[in-house]
Short mmCIF file of C-alpha atoms in Angstrom, two decimals:
data_model
loop_
_atom_site.label_atom_id
_atom_site.label_comp_id
_atom_site.label_asym_id
_atom_site.label_seq_id
_atom_site.Cartn_x
_atom_site.Cartn_y
_atom_site.Cartn_z
CA MET A 1 -65.60 -65.54 -4.98
CA GLU A 2 -65.81 -63.91 -1.56
CA LYS A 3 -66.90 -66.10 1.29
CA LYS A 4 -70.29 -65.48 2.60
CA ARG A 5 -71.08 -64.61 6.36
CA ILE A 6 -73.87 -66.32 8.14
CA LEU A 7 -75.42 -65.52 11.50
CA ILE A 8 -77.23 -68.66 13.27
CA VAL A 9 -79.62 -67.60 16.05
CA ASP A 10 -81.18 -70.44 18.13
CA ASP A 11 -81.62 -71.06 22.00
CA GLU A 12 -80.60 -74.73 21.22
CA GLU A 13 -76.78 -74.82 21.78
CA SER A 14 -76.44 -78.39 20.12
CA LEU A 15 -78.43 -77.23 17.04
CA LEU A 16 -76.26 -74.24 16.82
CA LYS A 17 -72.94 -76.20 16.85
CA VAL A 18 -74.20 -78.69 14.26
CA ILE A 19 -75.46 -75.93 11.68
CA LYS A 20 -72.32 -73.99 12.39
CA ARG A 21 -69.97 -76.99 11.64
CA SER A 22 -71.84 -77.97 8.51
CA LEU A 23 -71.95 -74.36 6.96
CA GLU A 24 -68.03 -74.08 7.86
CA LYS A 25 -67.25 -77.15 6.03
CA LYS A 26 -69.00 -75.67 2.75
CA GLY A 27 -66.69 -72.68 3.11
CA TYR A 28 -69.00 -70.15 4.85
CA ILE A 29 -67.98 -68.00 7.87
CA ALA A 30 -70.56 -68.70 10.56
CA ASP A 31 -71.24 -66.92 13.89
CA THR A 32 -73.79 -67.94 16.40
CA ALA A 33 -76.10 -66.13 18.96
CA LYS A 34 -78.44 -67.62 21.60
CA GLU A 35 -80.84 -64.84 21.95
CA GLY A 36 -82.27 -61.86 20.08
CA LYS A 37 -80.52 -58.85 21.70
CA LYS A 38 -77.02 -60.47 21.05
CA ALA A 39 -78.03 -61.36 17.39
CA LEU A 40 -79.01 -57.78 16.91
CA ASN A 41 -75.77 -56.41 18.48
CA LEU A 42 -73.82 -58.76 15.99
CA VAL A 43 -75.64 -57.59 13.02
CA LYS A 44 -74.91 -53.87 13.93
CA ASP A 45 -71.21 -54.63 14.32
CA ALA A 46 -70.72 -56.94 11.46
CA LYS A 47 -71.85 -57.47 7.89
CA TYR A 48 -73.80 -60.52 7.34
CA ASP A 49 -75.08 -61.84 3.96
CA ILE A 50 -77.60 -64.45 5.69
CA VAL A 51 -79.24 -64.96 9.18
CA LEU A 52 -80.85 -68.34 10.01
CA LEU A 53 -83.31 -67.32 12.79
CA ASP A 54 -85.42 -69.38 15.19
CA VAL A 55 -89.06 -68.32 15.69
CA ARG A 56 -89.27 -69.25 19.31
CA MET A 57 -86.90 -68.07 21.77
CA PRO A 58 -86.80 -66.63 25.17
CA GLY A 59 -87.02 -62.80 25.41
CA MET A 60 -87.50 -61.48 21.87
CA SER A 61 -89.31 -63.61 19.40
CA GLY A 62 -87.62 -64.44 16.17
CA PHE A 63 -90.34 -62.20 14.37
CA GLU A 64 -89.52 -59.30 16.51
CA VAL A 65 -85.81 -59.75 15.96
CA LEU A 66 -86.61 -60.04 12.13
CA SER A 67 -88.51 -56.90 12.08
CA GLU A 68 -85.63 -55.25 13.73
CA ILE A 69 -82.88 -56.96 11.48
CA LYS A 70 -84.70 -55.65 8.30
CA LYS A 71 -84.48 -51.95 9.94
CA ILE A 72 -80.85 -52.30 10.48
CA ALA A 73 -79.77 -54.16 7.22
CA PRO A 74 -82.67 -54.41 4.59
CA ASP A 75 -80.67 -56.46 2.20
CA ILE A 76 -79.75 -59.33 4.61
CA PHE A 77 -81.51 -62.87 3.64
CA VAL A 78 -83.27 -64.11 6.74
CA VAL A 79 -84.31 -67.76 6.88
CA MET A 80 -86.82 -68.58 9.73
CA MET A 81 -86.46 -71.86 11.40
CA THR A 82 -89.57 -73.23 13.29
CA ALA A 83 -90.96 -76.47 14.79
CA GLN A 84 -94.44 -75.19 13.98
CA ASN A 85 -95.02 -75.69 10.44
CA THR A 86 -98.25 -73.54 10.23
CA MET A 87 -99.65 -71.42 7.47
CA ASP A 88 -99.75 -68.50 9.97
CA ASN A 89 -95.94 -68.68 10.75
CA ALA A 90 -95.17 -68.94 7.09
CA ILE A 91 -97.28 -65.85 6.20
CA GLU A 92 -96.09 -63.83 9.22
CA ALA A 93 -92.48 -64.61 8.18
CA MET A 94 -92.92 -63.43 4.60
CA LYS A 95 -94.83 -60.28 5.60
CA LYS A 96 -92.02 -59.28 7.82
CA GLY A 97 -89.30 -59.77 4.94
CA ALA A 98 -88.05 -63.34 5.37
CA TYR A 99 -86.80 -64.94 2.32
CA ASP A 100 -87.71 -68.52 3.21
CA TYR A 101 -88.22 -70.81 6.24
CA LEU A 102 -87.14 -74.25 7.19
CA THR A 103 -89.36 -76.70 9.38
CA LYS A 104 -87.36 -78.36 12.30
CA PRO A 105 -86.05 -81.01 12.32
CA PHE A 106 -84.71 -80.40 8.75
CA ASP A 107 -81.94 -82.35 6.87
CA LEU A 108 -78.57 -80.67 6.56
CA ASP A 109 -78.70 -81.21 2.75
CA GLU A 110 -81.71 -79.21 2.58
CA LEU A 111 -80.15 -76.32 4.64
CA ASN A 112 -77.09 -76.57 2.39
CA LEU A 113 -79.21 -76.41 -1.00
CA LEU A 114 -81.00 -73.43 0.37
CA MET A 115 -77.86 -71.77 1.17
CA GLU A 116 -76.42 -72.34 -2.24
CA LYS A 117 -79.57 -70.81 -3.83
CA ILE A 118 -79.15 -67.88 -1.69
CA ASN A 119 -75.53 -67.52 -2.46
CA ARG A 120 -76.29 -67.48 -6.18
CA LEU A 121 -78.94 -64.78 -5.64
CA ILE A 122 -76.37 -62.62 -3.67
CA ASP A 123 -73.81 -62.90 -6.36
CA LEU A 124 -76.33 -62.11 -9.12
CA GLN A 125 -77.37 -59.01 -7.09
CA GLY A 126 -73.78 -57.77 -6.75
CA GLU A 127 -73.29 -58.11 -10.53
CA VAL A 128 -76.55 -56.17 -11.21
CA LYS A 129 -75.33 -53.57 -8.80
CA ALA A 130 -72.03 -53.24 -10.60
CA LEU A 131 -73.52 -53.11 -13.92
CA ARG A 132 -75.96 -50.34 -12.67
CA ALA A 133 -73.02 -48.40 -11.32
CA GLU A 134 -71.22 -48.71 -14.50
CA LEU A 135 -74.34 -47.86 -16.68
CA GLU A 136 -74.80 -44.68 -14.26
CA GLU A 137 -71.19 -43.87 -14.76
CA GLN A 138 -71.36 -43.85 -18.37
CA GLN A 139 -74.69 -41.88 -18.41
CA HIS A 140 -72.94 -39.40 -16.26
CA LYS A 141 -70.09 -39.26 -18.48
CA TRP A 142 -72.30 -38.40 -21.36
CA THR A 143 -74.59 -35.91 -19.60
CA ILE A 144 -75.70 -32.79 -21.12
CA ILE A 145 -75.94 -29.80 -18.50
CA GLY A 146 -78.18 -26.95 -19.11
CA LYS A 147 -81.49 -25.50 -17.49
CA SER A 148 -81.80 -22.75 -20.21
CA GLN A 149 -84.84 -22.54 -22.39
CA ARG A 150 -82.56 -23.27 -25.43
CA MET A 151 -81.39 -26.44 -23.75
CA GLN A 152 -84.72 -27.54 -22.66
CA GLU A 153 -85.81 -27.43 -26.42
CA ILE A 154 -83.01 -29.63 -27.14
CA PHE A 155 -83.97 -32.19 -24.43
CA LYS A 156 -87.56 -32.20 -25.86
CA ALA A 157 -86.11 -32.81 -29.34
CA ILE A 158 -83.95 -35.74 -28.07
CA GLY A 159 -86.85 -37.25 -26.30
CA LYS A 160 -89.15 -37.05 -29.54
CA VAL A 161 -86.57 -38.54 -31.82
CA ALA A 162 -84.80 -41.15 -29.59
CA ASN A 163 -87.38 -44.14 -29.87
CA SER A 164 -87.61 -43.71 -33.71
CA ASP A 165 -84.97 -44.77 -36.16
CA ALA A 166 -85.18 -41.41 -38.00
CA THR A 167 -81.92 -39.92 -39.20
CA VAL A 168 -80.71 -37.02 -37.33
CA LEU A 169 -78.73 -34.01 -38.40
CA LEU A 170 -77.00 -32.03 -35.54
CA LEU A 171 -76.02 -28.62 -36.43
CA GLY A 172 -73.80 -26.20 -34.46
CA GLU A 173 -70.40 -24.72 -33.80
CA SER A 174 -67.41 -26.75 -32.66
CA GLY A 175 -67.55 -27.27 -29.04
CA THR A 176 -71.60 -27.04 -28.65
CA GLY A 177 -71.78 -30.74 -27.67
CA LYS A 178 -73.04 -32.48 -30.79
CA GLU A 179 -71.40 -35.76 -29.86
CA LEU A 180 -72.99 -35.72 -26.60
CA VAL A 181 -76.51 -35.28 -28.14
CA ALA A 182 -75.75 -38.12 -30.45
CA ARG A 183 -74.91 -40.38 -27.48
CA MET A 184 -77.98 -39.31 -25.75
CA ILE A 185 -80.15 -40.05 -28.57
CA HIS A 186 -78.46 -43.46 -28.89
CA ASN A 187 -78.63 -44.15 -25.08
CA HIS A 188 -82.52 -43.49 -25.03
CA SER A 189 -83.16 -45.51 -28.15
CA ARG A 190 -83.95 -49.03 -28.66
CA ARG A 191 -80.52 -49.46 -30.04
CA THR A 192 -78.94 -48.61 -26.58
CA GLY A 193 -77.53 -52.21 -25.94
CA SER A 194 -75.77 -52.26 -29.36
CA PRO A 195 -72.69 -50.28 -30.39
CA PHE A 196 -72.28 -46.55 -30.76
CA ILE A 197 -69.62 -45.87 -33.40
CA LYS A 198 -68.01 -42.39 -34.11
CA VAL A 199 -66.46 -41.44 -37.29
CA ASN A 200 -64.77 -38.06 -37.65
CA CYS A 201 -65.02 -37.43 -41.34
CA ALA A 202 -62.60 -34.47 -41.15
CA ALA A 203 -59.89 -36.51 -39.35
CA ILE A 204 -59.54 -39.32 -41.79
CA PRO A 205 -57.61 -38.85 -45.25
CA ARG A 206 -60.34 -38.81 -47.99
CA ASP A 207 -58.67 -41.76 -49.86
CA LEU A 208 -58.99 -43.92 -46.83
CA LEU A 209 -62.36 -42.77 -45.27
CA GLU A 210 -64.29 -45.13 -47.71
CA SER A 211 -62.30 -48.08 -46.52
CA GLU A 212 -62.77 -46.90 -42.90
CA LEU A 213 -66.58 -46.93 -43.22
CA PHE A 214 -67.42 -49.89 -45.66
CA GLY A 215 -64.21 -52.15 -44.72
CA HIS A 216 -62.11 -53.73 -47.37
CA ARG A 217 -60.92 -57.28 -48.54
CA LYS A 218 -57.25 -58.10 -47.80
CA GLY A 219 -55.32 -57.06 -50.73
CA ALA A 220 -57.95 -54.68 -52.20
CA PHE A 221 -55.42 -51.75 -52.36
CA THR A 222 -51.83 -51.07 -51.44
CA GLY A 223 -51.50 -51.36 -47.75
CA ALA A 224 -54.64 -53.54 -47.19
CA ILE A 225 -52.76 -56.31 -45.40
CA ASP A 226 -55.91 -57.84 -43.85
CA THR A 227 -59.56 -57.87 -44.00
CA GLN A 228 -61.26 -55.12 -42.38
CA SER A 229 -64.93 -54.96 -41.39
CA GLY A 230 -65.63 -51.27 -41.53
CA LYS A 231 -67.48 -49.02 -39.25
CA PHE A 232 -70.97 -49.79 -40.63
CA VAL A 233 -70.50 -53.51 -39.77
CA GLN A 234 -69.20 -52.70 -36.43
CA ALA A 235 -72.17 -50.50 -35.61
CA GLN A 236 -74.60 -53.24 -36.72
CA ASN A 237 -77.94 -52.97 -34.81
CA GLY A 238 -76.61 -49.66 -33.16
CA THR A 239 -75.82 -46.01 -34.23
CA LEU A 240 -72.98 -44.58 -36.67
CA PHE A 241 -72.35 -41.15 -35.65
CA LEU A 242 -70.72 -39.38 -38.74
CA ASP A 243 -69.23 -36.31 -37.20
CA GLU A 244 -68.09 -33.32 -39.75
CA ILE A 245 -70.00 -34.89 -42.53
CA GLY A 246 -69.72 -31.64 -44.34
CA GLU A 247 -66.07 -32.55 -44.94
CA MET A 248 -66.85 -35.61 -46.78
CA ASP A 249 -65.63 -36.06 -50.44
CA PHE A 250 -68.58 -35.53 -52.77
CA ASN A 251 -68.34 -38.94 -54.56
CA LEU A 252 -68.28 -40.59 -51.09
CA GLN A 253 -71.44 -38.76 -50.15
CA GLY A 254 -73.22 -40.70 -52.96
CA LYS A 255 -72.19 -44.10 -51.38
CA ILE A 256 -73.68 -43.00 -48.01
CA LEU A 257 -76.84 -41.91 -49.87
CA ARG A 258 -77.01 -45.43 -51.10
CA VAL A 259 -76.62 -47.01 -47.57
CA LEU A 260 -79.46 -44.66 -46.38
CA GLN A 261 -81.88 -45.77 -49.47
CA ASP A 262 -80.74 -49.61 -49.74
CA LYS A 263 -79.65 -50.42 -46.17
CA GLU A 264 -76.57 -52.25 -47.59
CA ILE A 265 -72.85 -51.46 -48.22
CA ASP A 266 -70.24 -52.74 -50.60
CA ARG A 267 -67.00 -53.58 -49.00
CA VAL A 268 -63.86 -52.34 -50.94
CA GLY A 269 -62.53 -55.23 -53.15
CA GLU A 270 -65.53 -57.30 -52.55
CA GLY A 271 -68.55 -57.51 -55.07
CA VAL A 272 -71.29 -58.97 -52.56
CA PRO A 273 -73.37 -56.35 -50.99
CA ILE A 274 -73.59 -56.55 -47.08
CA ALA A 275 -76.95 -55.80 -45.36
CA VAL A 276 -76.73 -53.27 -42.49
CA ASP A 277 -79.11 -52.23 -39.75
CA VAL A 278 -77.64 -48.96 -38.55
CA ARG A 279 -79.17 -45.70 -37.51
CA ILE A 280 -77.18 -42.60 -38.84
CA ILE A 281 -76.64 -39.36 -36.80
CA ALA A 282 -74.54 -36.95 -38.76
CA ALA A 283 -73.22 -33.58 -37.53
CA THR A 284 -71.48 -30.64 -39.18
CA ASN A 285 -70.35 -27.14 -37.89
CA ILE A 286 -70.62 -25.51 -41.56
CA ASP A 287 -73.44 -23.96 -43.19
CA ILE A 288 -74.65 -27.04 -44.93
CA GLU A 289 -77.51 -25.42 -46.73
CA LYS A 290 -74.93 -23.08 -48.21
CA ALA A 291 -72.80 -25.94 -48.90
CA VAL A 292 -75.60 -27.57 -50.83
CA ARG A 293 -76.29 -24.30 -52.98
CA ASP A 294 -72.44 -24.16 -53.68
CA LYS A 295 -72.50 -27.75 -54.87
CA ASN A 296 -70.11 -28.68 -52.32
CA PHE A 297 -72.62 -31.17 -50.68
CA ARG A 298 -75.23 -33.43 -52.26
CA GLU A 299 -78.60 -32.15 -52.18
CA ASP A 300 -80.31 -35.60 -52.12
CA LEU A 301 -78.13 -36.44 -49.30
CA TYR A 302 -78.74 -33.48 -47.38
CA TYR A 303 -82.68 -34.27 -47.73
CA ARG A 304 -82.00 -37.83 -46.48
CA LEU A 305 -80.02 -36.71 -43.27
CA ASN A 306 -82.08 -33.80 -42.61
CA VAL A 307 -85.17 -35.89 -41.51
CA PHE A 308 -84.87 -34.58 -38.10
CA PRO A 309 -82.48 -31.60 -37.67
CA ILE A 310 -81.51 -30.32 -34.18
CA LYS A 311 -79.42 -26.99 -33.90
CA LEU A 312 -77.35 -26.81 -31.02
CA PRO A 313 -76.84 -23.21 -29.57
CA PRO A 314 -73.44 -21.69 -28.93
CA LEU A 315 -72.45 -21.19 -25.06
CA ARG A 316 -72.77 -17.32 -25.60
CA GLU A 317 -76.37 -17.77 -26.43
CA ARG A 318 -77.12 -19.69 -23.14
CA LYS A 319 -74.85 -18.06 -20.61
CA GLU A 320 -77.18 -18.77 -17.70
CA ASP A 321 -75.97 -22.32 -17.95
CA ILE A 322 -72.36 -21.46 -17.15
CA PRO A 323 -72.56 -21.60 -13.44
CA GLU A 324 -74.12 -24.95 -13.57
CA LEU A 325 -71.56 -26.26 -16.10
CA VAL A 326 -68.80 -24.74 -14.05
CA LYS A 327 -69.94 -26.88 -11.02
CA TYR A 328 -70.16 -29.94 -12.99
CA PHE A 329 -66.84 -29.70 -14.35
CA ILE A 330 -65.15 -28.89 -11.09
CA LYS A 331 -67.11 -32.23 -9.35
CA LYS A 332 -66.04 -34.00 -12.52
CA PHE A 333 -62.19 -33.33 -12.37
CA SER A 334 -62.15 -33.53 -8.70
CA ASP A 335 -63.42 -37.10 -8.76
CA GLU A 336 -61.54 -38.18 -11.66
CA MET A 337 -58.16 -36.81 -11.22
CA SER A 338 -58.44 -36.48 -7.17
CA LEU A 339 -57.95 -32.65 -7.47
CA ASN A 340 -58.43 -30.52 -4.26
CA VAL A 341 -60.53 -27.92 -5.72
CA ARG A 342 -64.18 -28.05 -4.64
CA SER A 343 -65.90 -24.59 -5.74
CA ILE A 344 -65.34 -21.42 -7.40
CA SER A 345 -65.78 -17.77 -6.17
CA GLU A 346 -68.76 -15.76 -7.33
CA LYS A 347 -66.38 -13.11 -8.89
CA ALA A 348 -64.73 -15.71 -10.91
CA VAL A 349 -68.18 -17.12 -12.21
CA GLU A 350 -68.99 -13.43 -13.13
CA LYS A 351 -65.75 -13.25 -15.15
CA LEU A 352 -66.63 -16.49 -16.90
CA MET A 353 -70.15 -15.07 -17.59
CA GLU A 354 -68.55 -12.19 -19.34
CA TYR A 355 -66.44 -14.04 -21.69
CA ASN A 356 -68.02 -15.04 -25.19
CA TRP A 357 -66.65 -18.65 -25.26
CA PRO A 358 -65.83 -18.79 -29.11
CA GLY A 359 -64.84 -22.45 -28.33
CA ASN A 360 -68.11 -23.19 -26.56
CA VAL A 361 -68.38 -25.79 -23.86
CA ARG A 362 -65.22 -27.50 -24.80
CA GLU A 363 -63.29 -24.51 -24.37
CA LEU A 364 -65.06 -23.88 -20.82
CA GLU A 365 -64.22 -27.38 -19.87
CA ASN A 366 -60.68 -27.08 -20.86
CA SER A 367 -60.43 -23.87 -18.92
CA ILE A 368 -61.66 -25.25 -15.88
CA LEU A 369 -59.47 -28.19 -15.79
CA ARG A 370 -56.44 -25.77 -16.46
CA ALA A 371 -57.46 -23.38 -13.64
CA MET A 372 -57.87 -26.56 -11.32
CA LEU A 373 -54.37 -27.81 -12.16
CA MET A 374 -52.88 -24.48 -11.71
CA SER A 375 -54.81 -23.74 -8.50
CA GLY A 376 -53.09 -24.14 -5.03
CA GLY A 377 -56.30 -23.99 -3.01
CA LYS A 378 -59.83 -25.36 -2.76
CA ILE A 379 -61.66 -22.40 -4.27
CA LEU A 380 -61.14 -21.11 -7.66
CA SER A 381 -60.65 -17.53 -7.93
CA GLU A 382 -60.69 -15.00 -10.72
CA LYS A 383 -56.80 -15.02 -10.73
CA GLU A 384 -57.01 -18.60 -12.09
CA PHE A 385 -58.38 -17.24 -15.39
CA PRO A 386 -55.75 -14.81 -16.70
CA PHE A 387 -55.98 -16.45 -20.13
CA ILE A 388 -59.72 -15.18 -20.49
CA ILE A 389 -59.14 -11.73 -22.16
CA GLU A 390 -61.80 -8.80 -21.84
CA THR A 391 -65.07 -9.53 -23.66
CA GLU A 392 -64.93 -6.52 -26.00
CA ALA A 393 -61.68 -7.53 -27.45
CA VAL A 394 -62.86 -10.99 -27.97
CA ASP A 395 -65.77 -9.54 -29.85
CA GLU A 396 -63.52 -7.60 -32.04
CA LYS A 397 -61.34 -10.79 -32.71
CA ILE A 398 -64.31 -12.76 -33.42
CA SER A 399 -65.69 -10.19 -35.66
CA LEU A 400 -62.58 -9.91 -37.53
CA TYR A 401 -62.41 -13.54 -38.13
CA PHE A 402 -65.90 -13.88 -39.56
CA SER A 403 -65.33 -10.67 -41.64
CA VAL A 404 -62.19 -12.15 -43.23
CA LYS A 405 -63.81 -15.51 -43.71
CA ALA A 406 -66.82 -14.08 -45.47
CA LYS A 407 -64.76 -11.76 -47.65
CA PHE A 408 -62.47 -14.62 -48.62
CA TYR A 409 -65.34 -16.76 -49.84
CA LYS A 410 -66.99 -13.95 -51.57
CA ILE A 411 -63.98 -13.23 -53.59
CA LEU A 412 -63.29 -16.76 -54.37
CA ARG A 413 -66.91 -17.27 -55.58
CA GLY A 414 -66.41 -14.19 -57.76
CA LYS A 415 -63.20 -15.82 -59.21
CA LYS A 416 -61.29 -12.74 -58.62
CA GLY A 417 -58.52 -14.60 -56.70
CA GLU A 418 -55.76 -12.27 -57.65
CA ARG A 419 -57.34 -9.54 -55.38
CA ILE A 420 -57.89 -11.89 -52.41
CA PHE A 421 -54.80 -10.78 -50.44
CA SER A 422 -55.04 -7.17 -51.12
CA ASP A 423 -58.71 -6.81 -50.37
CA ILE A 424 -58.60 -9.02 -47.11
CA GLN A 425 -55.23 -7.11 -46.00
CA ARG A 426 -57.25 -3.86 -46.36
CA GLU A 427 -59.85 -5.29 -43.93
CA VAL A 428 -57.31 -6.72 -41.54
CA ASP A 429 -55.38 -3.36 -41.54
CA GLU A 430 -58.63 -1.35 -40.77
CA ALA A 431 -59.61 -3.79 -37.93
CA LEU A 432 -55.94 -3.48 -36.44
CA ILE A 433 -55.83 0.29 -36.64
CA LYS A 434 -59.23 0.62 -35.04
CA LEU A 435 -58.17 -1.79 -31.96
CA ALA A 436 -54.73 0.29 -31.71
CA LEU A 437 -56.62 3.55 -31.54
CA LYS A 438 -59.00 2.18 -29.09
CA GLU A 439 -56.15 0.76 -26.91
CA SER A 440 -54.07 3.93 -27.12
CA GLY A 441 -56.91 6.42 -26.17
CA ASN A 442 -57.13 7.62 -29.71
CA SER A 443 -53.48 8.68 -29.74
CA GLN A 444 -52.19 8.32 -33.24
CA SER A 445 -48.37 8.26 -32.06
CA LYS A 446 -49.19 5.76 -29.39
CA ALA A 447 -51.37 3.68 -31.86
CA ALA A 448 -48.27 3.79 -34.41
CA LYS A 449 -45.85 2.70 -31.67
CA LEU A 450 -48.19 -0.13 -30.75
CA LEU A 451 -48.46 -1.39 -34.49
CA GLY A 452 -44.63 -0.80 -35.00
CA ILE A 453 -45.26 1.65 -37.70
CA ASN A 454 -44.39 5.23 -38.06
CA ARG A 455 -46.87 7.98 -37.48
CA ASN A 456 -47.16 9.30 -41.04
CA THR A 457 -47.77 5.88 -42.24
CA LEU A 458 -50.71 5.35 -39.74
CA ARG A 459 -52.12 8.74 -40.79
CA LYS A 460 -51.89 8.03 -44.44
CA LYS A 461 -53.73 4.66 -43.73
CA ILE A 462 -56.42 6.53 -41.62
CA LYS A 463 -57.00 8.92 -44.57
CA GLU A 464 -57.05 6.17 -47.19
CA MET A 465 -59.50 4.30 -45.14
CA ASN A 466 -61.68 7.31 -44.30
CA LEU A 467 -61.44 6.03 -40.64
CA LYS A 468 -63.05 8.18 -37.89
CA GLN A 469 -61.27 8.85 -34.70
CA PHE A 470 -63.12 7.55 -31.64
#
């Protein structure tokens, strides 16, 4: 424990020596001053934890010195020493910010007890400051940035649902911040002091996910070399975040439904139910209603989870938040990784605003980090973002992907699997030819060369697809 530094201020030199000697024996660092001005100079120059201050001294009175000390260092514990034990002195001392006062002559044991009491308070204050700083750091780590109308609606939704125990279903594309919202709900709820446990249902093999969630007894299955408590038990009194719940096995969905209904789990290999008090927040990036219609997700579980749905907007629908997000990420990485970059040029921000961000905020964050690592200066320029291709080309690629995806599932649902490849290939060919013609200024010869096919083949495909030149 760090030694506390004490300043003793009194015009009686003999008393100064006695108190100083007694405190130093107890392990304190003690300095002395015989008058107020010197005491104030010492307080300005050194960091004191405690000041023992006489009320009556030549020049400045102890009360005047006390007032100045509180202006210089408000956190210092000041103990007044007085030979006049009057109510007026006590009231005046407390009004001006003294912690306590001692009546002369006082016993050294009484002084030491008071110093020990203040010592413990200082240590407790230090612990509180450290915990507060840690909490602020954690809250900063899980901050959601956004002043757009869409994000303000999200913040309002979080505020409404946080203090309840309602099950929340977070919907949105990958990278939109579903985990951040889940953590914010937890942090602003009555469960904030209890665990927040995340389980990525898509990342754990289906045959192991049940054991991961509910735990298992030793020997319950091959490879169960010891007993595991499971995520539900680990999240007791807290929040369990089931990310990518749309990927969960249909049979396991039924067991999650039972937990929501009965508030108890069955550990694998153990027949005795275990009561759990856990709030569930689930998230998915799939069209969950469509999954229900297609019988890929249990309807009863969907209604249990969908008590309070929150749909997060993709970044392309809240582009006005990009400048603020960029500033946040630059500061974050500068602090965490001691990088020299401090800001970004307006042109670079404009370029970022033009991009559609299919990977959403996560892609933006990774792009800023990569640019900062590559940059040699303090200001990021548009040159640091060569990997961001033109918006129109991105739109074409996104459109192509979703077109192929929609076609794939349409054919699959129609049970015409034998035509999947040929039908989708036609769509891909059509998109490629359109892009090549656009890139080559509508020149068929240049487009054919770009695609690596001969001109006659290209002409034939254009005719078959009834494509118009642009």
